[in-house]
Coordinates of C-alpha atoms in Angstrom, one line a residue:
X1 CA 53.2 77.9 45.0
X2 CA 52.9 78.5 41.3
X3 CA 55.9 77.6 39.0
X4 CA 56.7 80.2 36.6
X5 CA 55.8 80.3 33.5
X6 CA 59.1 80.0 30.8
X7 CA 58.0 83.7 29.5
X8 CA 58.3 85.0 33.0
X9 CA 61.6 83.2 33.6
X10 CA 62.7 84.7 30.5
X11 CA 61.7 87.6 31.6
X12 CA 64.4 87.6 34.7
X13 CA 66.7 87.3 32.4
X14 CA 69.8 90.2 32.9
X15 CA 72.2 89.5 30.9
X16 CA 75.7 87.3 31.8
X17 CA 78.0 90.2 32.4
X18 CA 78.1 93.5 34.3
X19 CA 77.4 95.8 30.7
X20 CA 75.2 93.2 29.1
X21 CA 72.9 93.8 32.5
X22 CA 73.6 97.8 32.3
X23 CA 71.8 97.4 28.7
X24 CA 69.3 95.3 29.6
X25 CA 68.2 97.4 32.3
X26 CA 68.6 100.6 29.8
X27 CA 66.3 98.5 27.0
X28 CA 63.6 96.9 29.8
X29 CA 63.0 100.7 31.1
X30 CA 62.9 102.0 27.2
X31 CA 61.3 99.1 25.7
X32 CA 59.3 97.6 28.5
X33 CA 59.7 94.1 29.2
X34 CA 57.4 92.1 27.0
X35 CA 59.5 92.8 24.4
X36 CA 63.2 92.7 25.0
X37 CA 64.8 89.5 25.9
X38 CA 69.0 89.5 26.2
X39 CA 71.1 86.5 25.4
X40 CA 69.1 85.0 22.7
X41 CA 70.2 81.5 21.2
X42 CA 70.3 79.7 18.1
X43 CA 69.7 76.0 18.1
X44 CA 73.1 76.0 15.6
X45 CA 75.9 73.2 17.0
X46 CA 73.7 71.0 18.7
X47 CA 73.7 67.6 16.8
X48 CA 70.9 65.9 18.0
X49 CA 69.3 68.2 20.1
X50 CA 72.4 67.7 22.4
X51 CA 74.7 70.5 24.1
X52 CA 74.2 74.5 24.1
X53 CA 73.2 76.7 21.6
X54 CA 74.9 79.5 20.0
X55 CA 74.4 82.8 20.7
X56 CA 73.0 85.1 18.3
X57 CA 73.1 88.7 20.2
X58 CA 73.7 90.2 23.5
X59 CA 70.2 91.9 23.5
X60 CA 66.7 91.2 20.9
X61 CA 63.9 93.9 20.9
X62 CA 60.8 92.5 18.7
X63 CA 58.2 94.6 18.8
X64 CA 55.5 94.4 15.4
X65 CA 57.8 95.2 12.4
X66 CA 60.4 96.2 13.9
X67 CA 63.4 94.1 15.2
X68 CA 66.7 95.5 16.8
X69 CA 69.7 93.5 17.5
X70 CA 72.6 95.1 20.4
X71 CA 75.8 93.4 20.8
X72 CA 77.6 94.3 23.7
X73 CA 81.2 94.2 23.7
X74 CA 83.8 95.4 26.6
X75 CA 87.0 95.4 24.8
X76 CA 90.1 97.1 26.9
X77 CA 92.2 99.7 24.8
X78 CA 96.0 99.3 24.6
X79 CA 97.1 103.1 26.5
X80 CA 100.8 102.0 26.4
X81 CA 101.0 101.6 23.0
X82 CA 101.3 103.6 19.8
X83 CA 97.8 104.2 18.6
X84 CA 98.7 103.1 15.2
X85 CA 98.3 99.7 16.5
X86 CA 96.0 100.1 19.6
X87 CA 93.4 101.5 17.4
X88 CA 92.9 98.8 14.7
X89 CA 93.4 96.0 17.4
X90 CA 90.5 97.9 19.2
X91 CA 88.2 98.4 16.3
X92 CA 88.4 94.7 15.0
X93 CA 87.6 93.0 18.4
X94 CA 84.9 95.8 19.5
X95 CA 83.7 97.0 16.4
X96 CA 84.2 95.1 13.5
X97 CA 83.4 91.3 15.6
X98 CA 80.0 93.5 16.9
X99 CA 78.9 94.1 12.9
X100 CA 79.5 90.8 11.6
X101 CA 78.1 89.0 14.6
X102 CA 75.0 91.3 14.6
X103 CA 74.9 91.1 10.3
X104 CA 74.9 87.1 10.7
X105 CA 72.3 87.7 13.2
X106 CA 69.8 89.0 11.1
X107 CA 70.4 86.9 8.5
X108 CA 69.5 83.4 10.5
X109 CA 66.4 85.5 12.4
X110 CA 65.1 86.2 8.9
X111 CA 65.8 82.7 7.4
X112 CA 65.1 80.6 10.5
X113 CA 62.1 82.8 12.9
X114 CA 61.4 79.1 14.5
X115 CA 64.7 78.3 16.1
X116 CA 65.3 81.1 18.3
X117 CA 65.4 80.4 22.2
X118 CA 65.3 82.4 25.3
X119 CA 67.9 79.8 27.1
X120 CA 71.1 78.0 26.4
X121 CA 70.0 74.7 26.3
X122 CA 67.0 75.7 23.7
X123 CA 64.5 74.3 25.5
X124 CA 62.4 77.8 25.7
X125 CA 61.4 79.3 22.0
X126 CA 61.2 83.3 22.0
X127 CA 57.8 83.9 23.1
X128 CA 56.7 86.5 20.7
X129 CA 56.5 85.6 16.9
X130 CA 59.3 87.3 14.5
X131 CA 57.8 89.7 12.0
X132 CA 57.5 88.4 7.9
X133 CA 60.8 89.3 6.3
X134 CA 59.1 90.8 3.4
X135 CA 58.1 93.4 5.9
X136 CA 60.5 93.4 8.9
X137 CA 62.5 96.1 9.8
X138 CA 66.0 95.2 11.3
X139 CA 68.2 97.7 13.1
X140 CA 72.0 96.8 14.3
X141 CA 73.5 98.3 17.2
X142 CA 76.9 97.6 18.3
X143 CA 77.4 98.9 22.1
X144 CA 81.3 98.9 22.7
X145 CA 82.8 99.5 25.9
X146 CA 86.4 100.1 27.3
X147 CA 88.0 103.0 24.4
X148 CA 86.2 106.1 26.2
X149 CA 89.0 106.9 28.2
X150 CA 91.3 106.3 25.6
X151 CA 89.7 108.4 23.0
X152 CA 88.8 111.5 25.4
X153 CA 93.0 111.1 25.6
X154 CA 93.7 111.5 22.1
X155 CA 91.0 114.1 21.3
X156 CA 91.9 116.1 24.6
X157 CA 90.6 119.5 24.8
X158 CA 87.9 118.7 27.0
X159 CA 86.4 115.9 24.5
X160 CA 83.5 114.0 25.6
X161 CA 85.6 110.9 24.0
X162 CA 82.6 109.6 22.2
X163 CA 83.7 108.0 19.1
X164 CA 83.0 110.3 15.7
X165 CA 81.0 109.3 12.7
X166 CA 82.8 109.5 9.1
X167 CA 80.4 108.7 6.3
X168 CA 83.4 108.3 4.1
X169 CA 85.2 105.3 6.2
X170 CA 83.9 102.2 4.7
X171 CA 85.7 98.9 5.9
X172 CA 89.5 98.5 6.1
X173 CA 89.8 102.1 5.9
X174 CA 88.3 102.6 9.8
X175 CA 92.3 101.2 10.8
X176 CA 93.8 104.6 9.7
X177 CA 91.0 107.2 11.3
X178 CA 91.2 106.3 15.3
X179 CA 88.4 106.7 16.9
X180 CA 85.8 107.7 13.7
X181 CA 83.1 105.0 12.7
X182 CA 81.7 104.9 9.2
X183 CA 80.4 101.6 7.4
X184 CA 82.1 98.8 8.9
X185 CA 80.3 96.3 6.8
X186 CA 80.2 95.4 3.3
X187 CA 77.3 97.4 1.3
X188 CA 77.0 100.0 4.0
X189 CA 74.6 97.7 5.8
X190 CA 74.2 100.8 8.4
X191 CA 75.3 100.2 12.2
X192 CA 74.8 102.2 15.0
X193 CA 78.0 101.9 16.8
X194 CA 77.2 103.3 20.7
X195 CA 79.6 103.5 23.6
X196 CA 79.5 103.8 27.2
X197 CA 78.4 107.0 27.2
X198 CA 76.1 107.0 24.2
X199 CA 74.1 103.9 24.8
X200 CA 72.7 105.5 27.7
X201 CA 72.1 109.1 26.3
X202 CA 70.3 107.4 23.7
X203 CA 68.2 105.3 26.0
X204 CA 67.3 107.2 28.3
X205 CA 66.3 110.7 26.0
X206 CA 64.2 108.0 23.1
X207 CA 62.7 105.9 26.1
X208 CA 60.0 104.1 24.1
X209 CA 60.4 101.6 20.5
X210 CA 58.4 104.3 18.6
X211 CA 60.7 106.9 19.8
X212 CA 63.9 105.2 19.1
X213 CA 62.6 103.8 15.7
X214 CA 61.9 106.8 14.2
X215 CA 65.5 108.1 14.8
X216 CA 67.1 105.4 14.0
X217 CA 65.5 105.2 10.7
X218 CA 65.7 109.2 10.0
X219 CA 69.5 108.9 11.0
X220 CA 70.3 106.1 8.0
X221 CA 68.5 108.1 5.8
X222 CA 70.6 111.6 7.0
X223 CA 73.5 110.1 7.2
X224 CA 73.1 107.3 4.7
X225 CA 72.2 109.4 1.5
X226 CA 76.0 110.1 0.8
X227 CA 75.1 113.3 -0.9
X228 CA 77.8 114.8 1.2
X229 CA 80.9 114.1 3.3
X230 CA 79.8 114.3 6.5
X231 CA 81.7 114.7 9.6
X232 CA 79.7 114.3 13.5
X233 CA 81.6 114.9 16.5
X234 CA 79.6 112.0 18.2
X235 CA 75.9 110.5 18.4
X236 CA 74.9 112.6 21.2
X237 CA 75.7 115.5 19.2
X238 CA 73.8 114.3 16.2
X239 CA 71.1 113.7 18.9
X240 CA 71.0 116.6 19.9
X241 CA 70.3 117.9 16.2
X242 CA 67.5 115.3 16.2
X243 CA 65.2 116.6 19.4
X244 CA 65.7 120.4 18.2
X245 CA 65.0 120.5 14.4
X246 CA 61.4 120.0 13.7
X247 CA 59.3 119.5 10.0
X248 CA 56.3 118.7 9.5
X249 CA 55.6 118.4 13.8
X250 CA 57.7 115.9 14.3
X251 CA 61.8 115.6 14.8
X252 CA 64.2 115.8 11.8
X253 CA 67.5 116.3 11.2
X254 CA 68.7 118.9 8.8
X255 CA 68.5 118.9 5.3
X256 CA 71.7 119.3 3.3
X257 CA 71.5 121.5 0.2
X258 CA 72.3 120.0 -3.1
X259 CA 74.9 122.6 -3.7
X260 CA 76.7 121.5 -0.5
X261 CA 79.5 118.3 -0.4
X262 CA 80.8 118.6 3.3
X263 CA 78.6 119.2 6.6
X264 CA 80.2 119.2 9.8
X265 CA 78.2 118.7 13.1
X266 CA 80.9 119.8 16.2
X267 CA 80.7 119.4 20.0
X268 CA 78.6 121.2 22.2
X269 CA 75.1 121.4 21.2
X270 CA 74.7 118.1 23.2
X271 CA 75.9 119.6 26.8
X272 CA 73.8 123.1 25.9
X273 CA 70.7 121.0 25.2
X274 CA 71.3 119.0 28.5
X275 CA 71.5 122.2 30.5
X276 CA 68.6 123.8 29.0
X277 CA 65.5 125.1 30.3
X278 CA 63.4 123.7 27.5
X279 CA 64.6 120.3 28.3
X280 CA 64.4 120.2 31.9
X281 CA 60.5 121.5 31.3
X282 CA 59.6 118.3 29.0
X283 CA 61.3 116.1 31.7
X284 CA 59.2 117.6 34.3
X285 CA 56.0 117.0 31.5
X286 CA 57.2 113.9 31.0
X287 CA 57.0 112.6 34.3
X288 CA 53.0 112.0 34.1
X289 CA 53.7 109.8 31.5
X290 CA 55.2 107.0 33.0
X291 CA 51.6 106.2 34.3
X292 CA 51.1 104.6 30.5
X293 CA 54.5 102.4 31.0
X294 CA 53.6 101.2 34.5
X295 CA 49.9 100.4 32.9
X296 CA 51.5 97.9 30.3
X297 CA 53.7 96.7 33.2
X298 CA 51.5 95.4 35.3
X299 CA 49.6 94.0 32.8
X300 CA 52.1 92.8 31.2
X301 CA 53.1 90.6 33.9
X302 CA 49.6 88.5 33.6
X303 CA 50.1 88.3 30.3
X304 CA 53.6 86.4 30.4
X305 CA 52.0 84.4 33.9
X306 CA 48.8 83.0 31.7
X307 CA 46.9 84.2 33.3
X308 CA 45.6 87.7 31.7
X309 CA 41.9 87.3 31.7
X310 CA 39.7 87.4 28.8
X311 CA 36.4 88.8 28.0
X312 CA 33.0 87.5 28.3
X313 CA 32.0 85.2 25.3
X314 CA 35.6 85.2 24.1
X315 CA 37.7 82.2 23.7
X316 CA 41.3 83.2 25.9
X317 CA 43.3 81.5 22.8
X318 CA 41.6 83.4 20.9
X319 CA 42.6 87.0 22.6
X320 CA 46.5 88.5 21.5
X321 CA 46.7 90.0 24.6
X322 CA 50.5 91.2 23.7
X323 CA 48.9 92.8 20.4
X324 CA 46.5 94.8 23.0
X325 CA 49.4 96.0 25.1
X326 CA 51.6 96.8 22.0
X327 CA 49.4 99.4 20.6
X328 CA 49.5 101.1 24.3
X329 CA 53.2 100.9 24.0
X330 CA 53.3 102.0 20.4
X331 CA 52.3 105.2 21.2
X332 CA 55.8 108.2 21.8
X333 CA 57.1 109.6 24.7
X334 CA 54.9 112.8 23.7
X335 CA 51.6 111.3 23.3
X336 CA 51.7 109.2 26.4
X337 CA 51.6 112.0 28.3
X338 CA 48.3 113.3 26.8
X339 CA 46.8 109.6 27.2
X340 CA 47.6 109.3 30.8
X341 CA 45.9 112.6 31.6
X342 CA 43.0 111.1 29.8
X343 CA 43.4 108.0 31.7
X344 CA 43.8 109.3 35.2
X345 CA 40.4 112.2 34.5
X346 CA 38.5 108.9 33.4
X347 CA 39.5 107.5 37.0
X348 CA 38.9 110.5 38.6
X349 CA 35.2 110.3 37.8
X350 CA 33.2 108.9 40.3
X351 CA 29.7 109.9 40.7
X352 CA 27.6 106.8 42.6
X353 CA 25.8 104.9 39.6
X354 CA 27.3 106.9 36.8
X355 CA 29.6 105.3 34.1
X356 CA 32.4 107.3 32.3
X357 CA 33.8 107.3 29.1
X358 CA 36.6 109.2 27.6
X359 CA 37.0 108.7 24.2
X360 CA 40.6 110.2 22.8
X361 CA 42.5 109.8 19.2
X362 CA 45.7 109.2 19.8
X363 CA 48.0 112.2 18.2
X364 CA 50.6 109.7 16.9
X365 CA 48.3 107.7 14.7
X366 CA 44.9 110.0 14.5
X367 CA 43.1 106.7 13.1
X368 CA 43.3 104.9 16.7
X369 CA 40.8 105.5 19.2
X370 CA 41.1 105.1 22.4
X371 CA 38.3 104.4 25.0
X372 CA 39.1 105.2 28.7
X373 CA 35.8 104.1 30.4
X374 CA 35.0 103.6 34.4
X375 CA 32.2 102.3 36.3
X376 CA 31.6 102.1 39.7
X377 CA 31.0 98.8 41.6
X378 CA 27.2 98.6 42.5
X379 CA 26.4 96.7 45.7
X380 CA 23.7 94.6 44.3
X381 CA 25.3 92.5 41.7
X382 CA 28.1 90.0 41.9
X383 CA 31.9 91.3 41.4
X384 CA 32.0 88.8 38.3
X385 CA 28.3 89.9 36.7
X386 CA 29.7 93.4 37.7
X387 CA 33.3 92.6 35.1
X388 CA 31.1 90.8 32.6
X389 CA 28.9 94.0 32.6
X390 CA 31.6 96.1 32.2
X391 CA 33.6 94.5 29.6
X392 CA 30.5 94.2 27.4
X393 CA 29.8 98.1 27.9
X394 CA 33.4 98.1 26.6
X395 CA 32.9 96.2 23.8
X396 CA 29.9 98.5 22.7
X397 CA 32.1 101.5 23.0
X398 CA 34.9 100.2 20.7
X399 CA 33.2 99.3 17.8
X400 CA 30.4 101.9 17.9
X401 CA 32.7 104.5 18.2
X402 CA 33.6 103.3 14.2
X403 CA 30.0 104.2 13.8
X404 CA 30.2 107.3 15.0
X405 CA 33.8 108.3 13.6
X406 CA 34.3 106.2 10.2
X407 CA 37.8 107.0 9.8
X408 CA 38.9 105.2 13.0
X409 CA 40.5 101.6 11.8
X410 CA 41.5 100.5 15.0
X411 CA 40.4 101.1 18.8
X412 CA 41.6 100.4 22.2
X413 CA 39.3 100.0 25.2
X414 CA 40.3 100.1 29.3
X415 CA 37.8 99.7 31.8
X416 CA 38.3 99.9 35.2
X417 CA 36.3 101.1 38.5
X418 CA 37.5 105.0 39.7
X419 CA 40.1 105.8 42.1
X420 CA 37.7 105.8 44.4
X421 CA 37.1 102.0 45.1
X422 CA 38.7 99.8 47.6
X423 CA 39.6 97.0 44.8
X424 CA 40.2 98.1 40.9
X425 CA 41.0 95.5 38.2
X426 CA 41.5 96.5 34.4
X427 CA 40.2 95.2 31.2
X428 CA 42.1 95.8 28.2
X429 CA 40.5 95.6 24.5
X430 CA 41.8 95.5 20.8
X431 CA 39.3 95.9 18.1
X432 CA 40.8 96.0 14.5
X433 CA 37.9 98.4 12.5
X434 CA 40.1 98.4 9.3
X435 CA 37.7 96.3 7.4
X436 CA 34.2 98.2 8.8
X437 CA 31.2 97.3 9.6
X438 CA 28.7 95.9 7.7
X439 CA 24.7 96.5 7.7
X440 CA 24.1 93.2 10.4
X441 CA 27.4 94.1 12.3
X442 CA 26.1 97.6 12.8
X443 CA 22.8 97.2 13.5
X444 CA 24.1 95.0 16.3
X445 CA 26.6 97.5 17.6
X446 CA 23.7 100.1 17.9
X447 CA 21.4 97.9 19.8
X448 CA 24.5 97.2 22.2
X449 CA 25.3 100.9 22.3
X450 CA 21.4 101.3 23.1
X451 CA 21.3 98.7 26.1
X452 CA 24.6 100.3 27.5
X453 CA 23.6 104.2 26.8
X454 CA 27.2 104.1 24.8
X455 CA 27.8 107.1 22.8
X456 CA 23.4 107.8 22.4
X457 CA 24.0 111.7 22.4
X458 CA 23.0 112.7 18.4
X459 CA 25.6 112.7 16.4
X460 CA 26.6 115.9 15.7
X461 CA 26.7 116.6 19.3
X462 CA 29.6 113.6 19.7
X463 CA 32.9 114.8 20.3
X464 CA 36.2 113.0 20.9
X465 CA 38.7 114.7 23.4
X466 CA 42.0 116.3 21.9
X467 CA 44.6 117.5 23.9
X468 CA 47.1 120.0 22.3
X469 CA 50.7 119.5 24.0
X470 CA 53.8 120.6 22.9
X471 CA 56.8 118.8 23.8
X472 CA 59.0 122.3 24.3
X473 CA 58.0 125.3 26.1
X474 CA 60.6 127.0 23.9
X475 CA 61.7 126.2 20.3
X476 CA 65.5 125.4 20.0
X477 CA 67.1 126.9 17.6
X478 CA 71.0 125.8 17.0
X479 CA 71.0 127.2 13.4
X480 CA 71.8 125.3 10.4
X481 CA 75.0 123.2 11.0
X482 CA 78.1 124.2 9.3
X483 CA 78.7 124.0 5.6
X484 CA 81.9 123.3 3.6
X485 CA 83.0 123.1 0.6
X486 CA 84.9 119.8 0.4
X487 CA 88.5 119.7 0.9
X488 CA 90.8 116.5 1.9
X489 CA 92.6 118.7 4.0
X490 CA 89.5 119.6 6.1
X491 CA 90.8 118.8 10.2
X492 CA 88.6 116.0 11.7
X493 CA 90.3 116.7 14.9
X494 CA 87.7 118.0 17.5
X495 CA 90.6 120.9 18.7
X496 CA 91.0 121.9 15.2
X497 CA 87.2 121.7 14.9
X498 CA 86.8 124.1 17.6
X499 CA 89.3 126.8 15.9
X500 CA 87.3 126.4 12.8
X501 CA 83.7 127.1 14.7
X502 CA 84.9 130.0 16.6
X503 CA 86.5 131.3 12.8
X504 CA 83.0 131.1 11.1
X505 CA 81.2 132.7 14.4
X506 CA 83.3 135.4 14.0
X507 CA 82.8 135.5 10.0
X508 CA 79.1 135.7 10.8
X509 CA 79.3 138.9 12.9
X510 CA 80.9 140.7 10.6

């Protein structure tokens, strides 16, 4: 029996208590498990080599650029006392511990990549390479547990109990505003502070990196500009805002005008997004699209044993297989649905002696080709000629498509036999086309494309496949959210809240 490789062990990892495995699970299914890895250690406190390491967070996500730290803290809330004392005892061991452990967390990753481990004793290094700090991108997120019930109490009206955001609460000042999070650290280094019911709203509706990066990053800028006092009645509200404003094709969040200093977000648009027909249609659209997660899975899961194979004439150090897979999983929620339709119309070709290609640009990054390409087993040739064949086919594809569409700088190639056959295997490819192709490189790449009849129809007669998907049957369309002039006296309370929203409805019918 094989022993397992120290990446796969890492990979079992779940987490050491009952929340820490919750998020893991949440983050594996969102994140895919190549890159997330909980209980990460530090290689601080061991004088000579001796002992345990320290941890450094609860959860790591690396994936390219972009690095995101969760702490996960379950932290009971005091009911039986007065919440003048309950609440600051709260926020300093669930909240204000969470940002300093995850803001000395980033600090070491960035000053020490090379002494991060997967394991307590440090014996197993982090198995994919931290980004350059000059161009890493690190996002904190605090999960705290155990002051839902406890809030929904002292909101009551029906609350959800998720905790508010205050953009004006900076520090010591969280101890006086129970349940609202602004800037607990020094600077306004932004956290995302989650709770129980947040962290999994957010997981689940952003279920891939790209996804959750790009609202993570447009929520700092929203929320970060401090043009305004703004006011949210919790992040699955702002959420909410997020997947139903629109610019440019892709989500937002609103702008605020310059002439405005107060914007408050209330409760509700959360439950009546939820309940919606638009979003039960893109979960029923999105379904197809899991194909593309359970691709990078499997394949994934050669790549951590060692035993991922490479292509003909290639060195196997030489191949980054997790940079291959990354660029499938770069790609959103959105436009994995389009690339698994490709993906499973390439399969469904299967005329006797006839290769297939399907070449697509991805919609997310129009510079990335991709090249879906199957060909039937013949039975007079060897299964292992038949892969060497079909990888070098492969090849051809990827880098003549660059001479066929010069504004590609990057393609991806899959290869497999059609749904038809017995046995399938895959072959994944990464060709970076940033840097082009020169006279020699090209005239090598046609003769390939010639001996593989690879893309020999004229060129003007070449077309890649688009597919035009919209992520919303219907447009939502919440309005703008509501405007104030600013003034201390303003009720953060989510009952007064709802006495002032049903005041400006009324104001508007008039």
């Amino acid at each position: 029996m094989r022993n397992k490789t120290a990446w796969e062990k890492a990979a079992e990892a779940q987490g050491t208590t009952e929340s820490e495995r919750v998020l893991t699970q949440l983050a594996r299914k969102a994140f895919l498990s190549l890159w997330s890895y909980p209980n990460v250690y530090s290689d601080e406190g061991r004088p000579g080599g001796k002992g345990d390491g320290k941890e450094l967070v609860d959860l790591l996500v690396v994936f390219g650029t972009n690095v995101l730290l969760f702490s996960d803290k379950h932290c009971a809330f005091q009911l039986n006392i007065d919440i003048k004392v309950a609440w600051p005892r709260w926020y300093k061991r669930a909240i204000e511990k969470s940002a300093k452990q995850l803001a000395g967390a980033e600090k070491f990753l960035r000053q020490f990549p090379d002494r991060i481990f997967v394991d307590k004793s440090c014996q197993t290094p982090l198995p994919v390479s931290l980004p350059d700090p000059a161009i890493a991108r690190y996002f904190l997120i605090a999960v705290t547990r155990g002051g839902h019930e406890a809030a929904a109490r002292y909101f009551g009206g029906g609350s959800t109990g998720s905790l508010m955001f205050n953009n004006r609460l900076a520090g010591d000042a969280h101890y006086e505003q129970p349940f609202e999070v602004g800037f607990p650290l020094k600077g306004r280094r932004f956290v995302h502070v989650l709770d129980e019911v947040t962290v999994g709203a957010l997981l689940e509706e952003l279920d891939t990196v790209p996804d959750l990066v790009d609202y993570l990053v447009c929520k700092e800028r929203f929320l970060g500009a401090d043009i305004a006092w703004i006011s949210i009645a919790g992040e699955e509200e702002l959420l909410a805002r997020y997947m139903c404003t629109m610019e440019s094709g892709r989500h937002s969040l609103p702008r605020v005008p310059n002439d405005i200093n107060a914007v408050i977000i209330p409760e509700g648009d959360w439950q009546h997004y939820c309940s919606s027909p638009q979003r039960a249609a893109k979960c029923q659209a999105d379904q197809g699209s899991y194909m593309w997660d359970e691709l990078i899975e499997y394949q994934a899961s050669f790549v951590r044993a060692g035993t991922a194979i490479g292509l003909p004439e290639t060195l196997p150090e030489t191949i980054d297989h997790e940079r291959v897979l990354r660029a499938l999983a770069s790609e959103s929620r959105l436009a994995r649905r389009a690339l698994a339709n490709d993906f499973r119309f390439a399969l469904s070709k299967r005329t006797p002696g006839e290769k297939f290609a399907r070449m697509t640009l991805s919609s997310d990054n129009m510079s990335r080709a991709y090249v879906f390409l199957t060909v039937p087993i013949s039975p007079n040739i060897d299964y292992q000629a038949y892969r060497d064949m079909r990888a070098a086919a492969l090849f051809a594809y990827c880098h003549g498509i660059k001479l066929r569409f010069p504004h590609v700088i990057e393609a991806v190639g899959i290869a497999s036999e059609p749904f038809s056959e017995e046995a399938t295997s895959q072959d994944f490819l990464y060709v970076d086309l940033s840097k082009g192709l020169g006279p020699e490189e090209s005239a090598m790449w046609t003769d390939m494309m010639e001996e593989f009849n690879a893309l020999q129809t004229p060129a003007r007669d070449v077309q890649y496949q688009m597919q035009k998907i919209t992520e919303f049957p219907i447009p939502f369309n919440f309005g703008e959210p509501q405007h104030y002039e600013y003034n201390p006296h303003v009720p953060t309370n989510r009952a007064e809240r709802r006495k002032m929203k049903r005041k400006a409805r009324k104001k508007q019918r008039r």
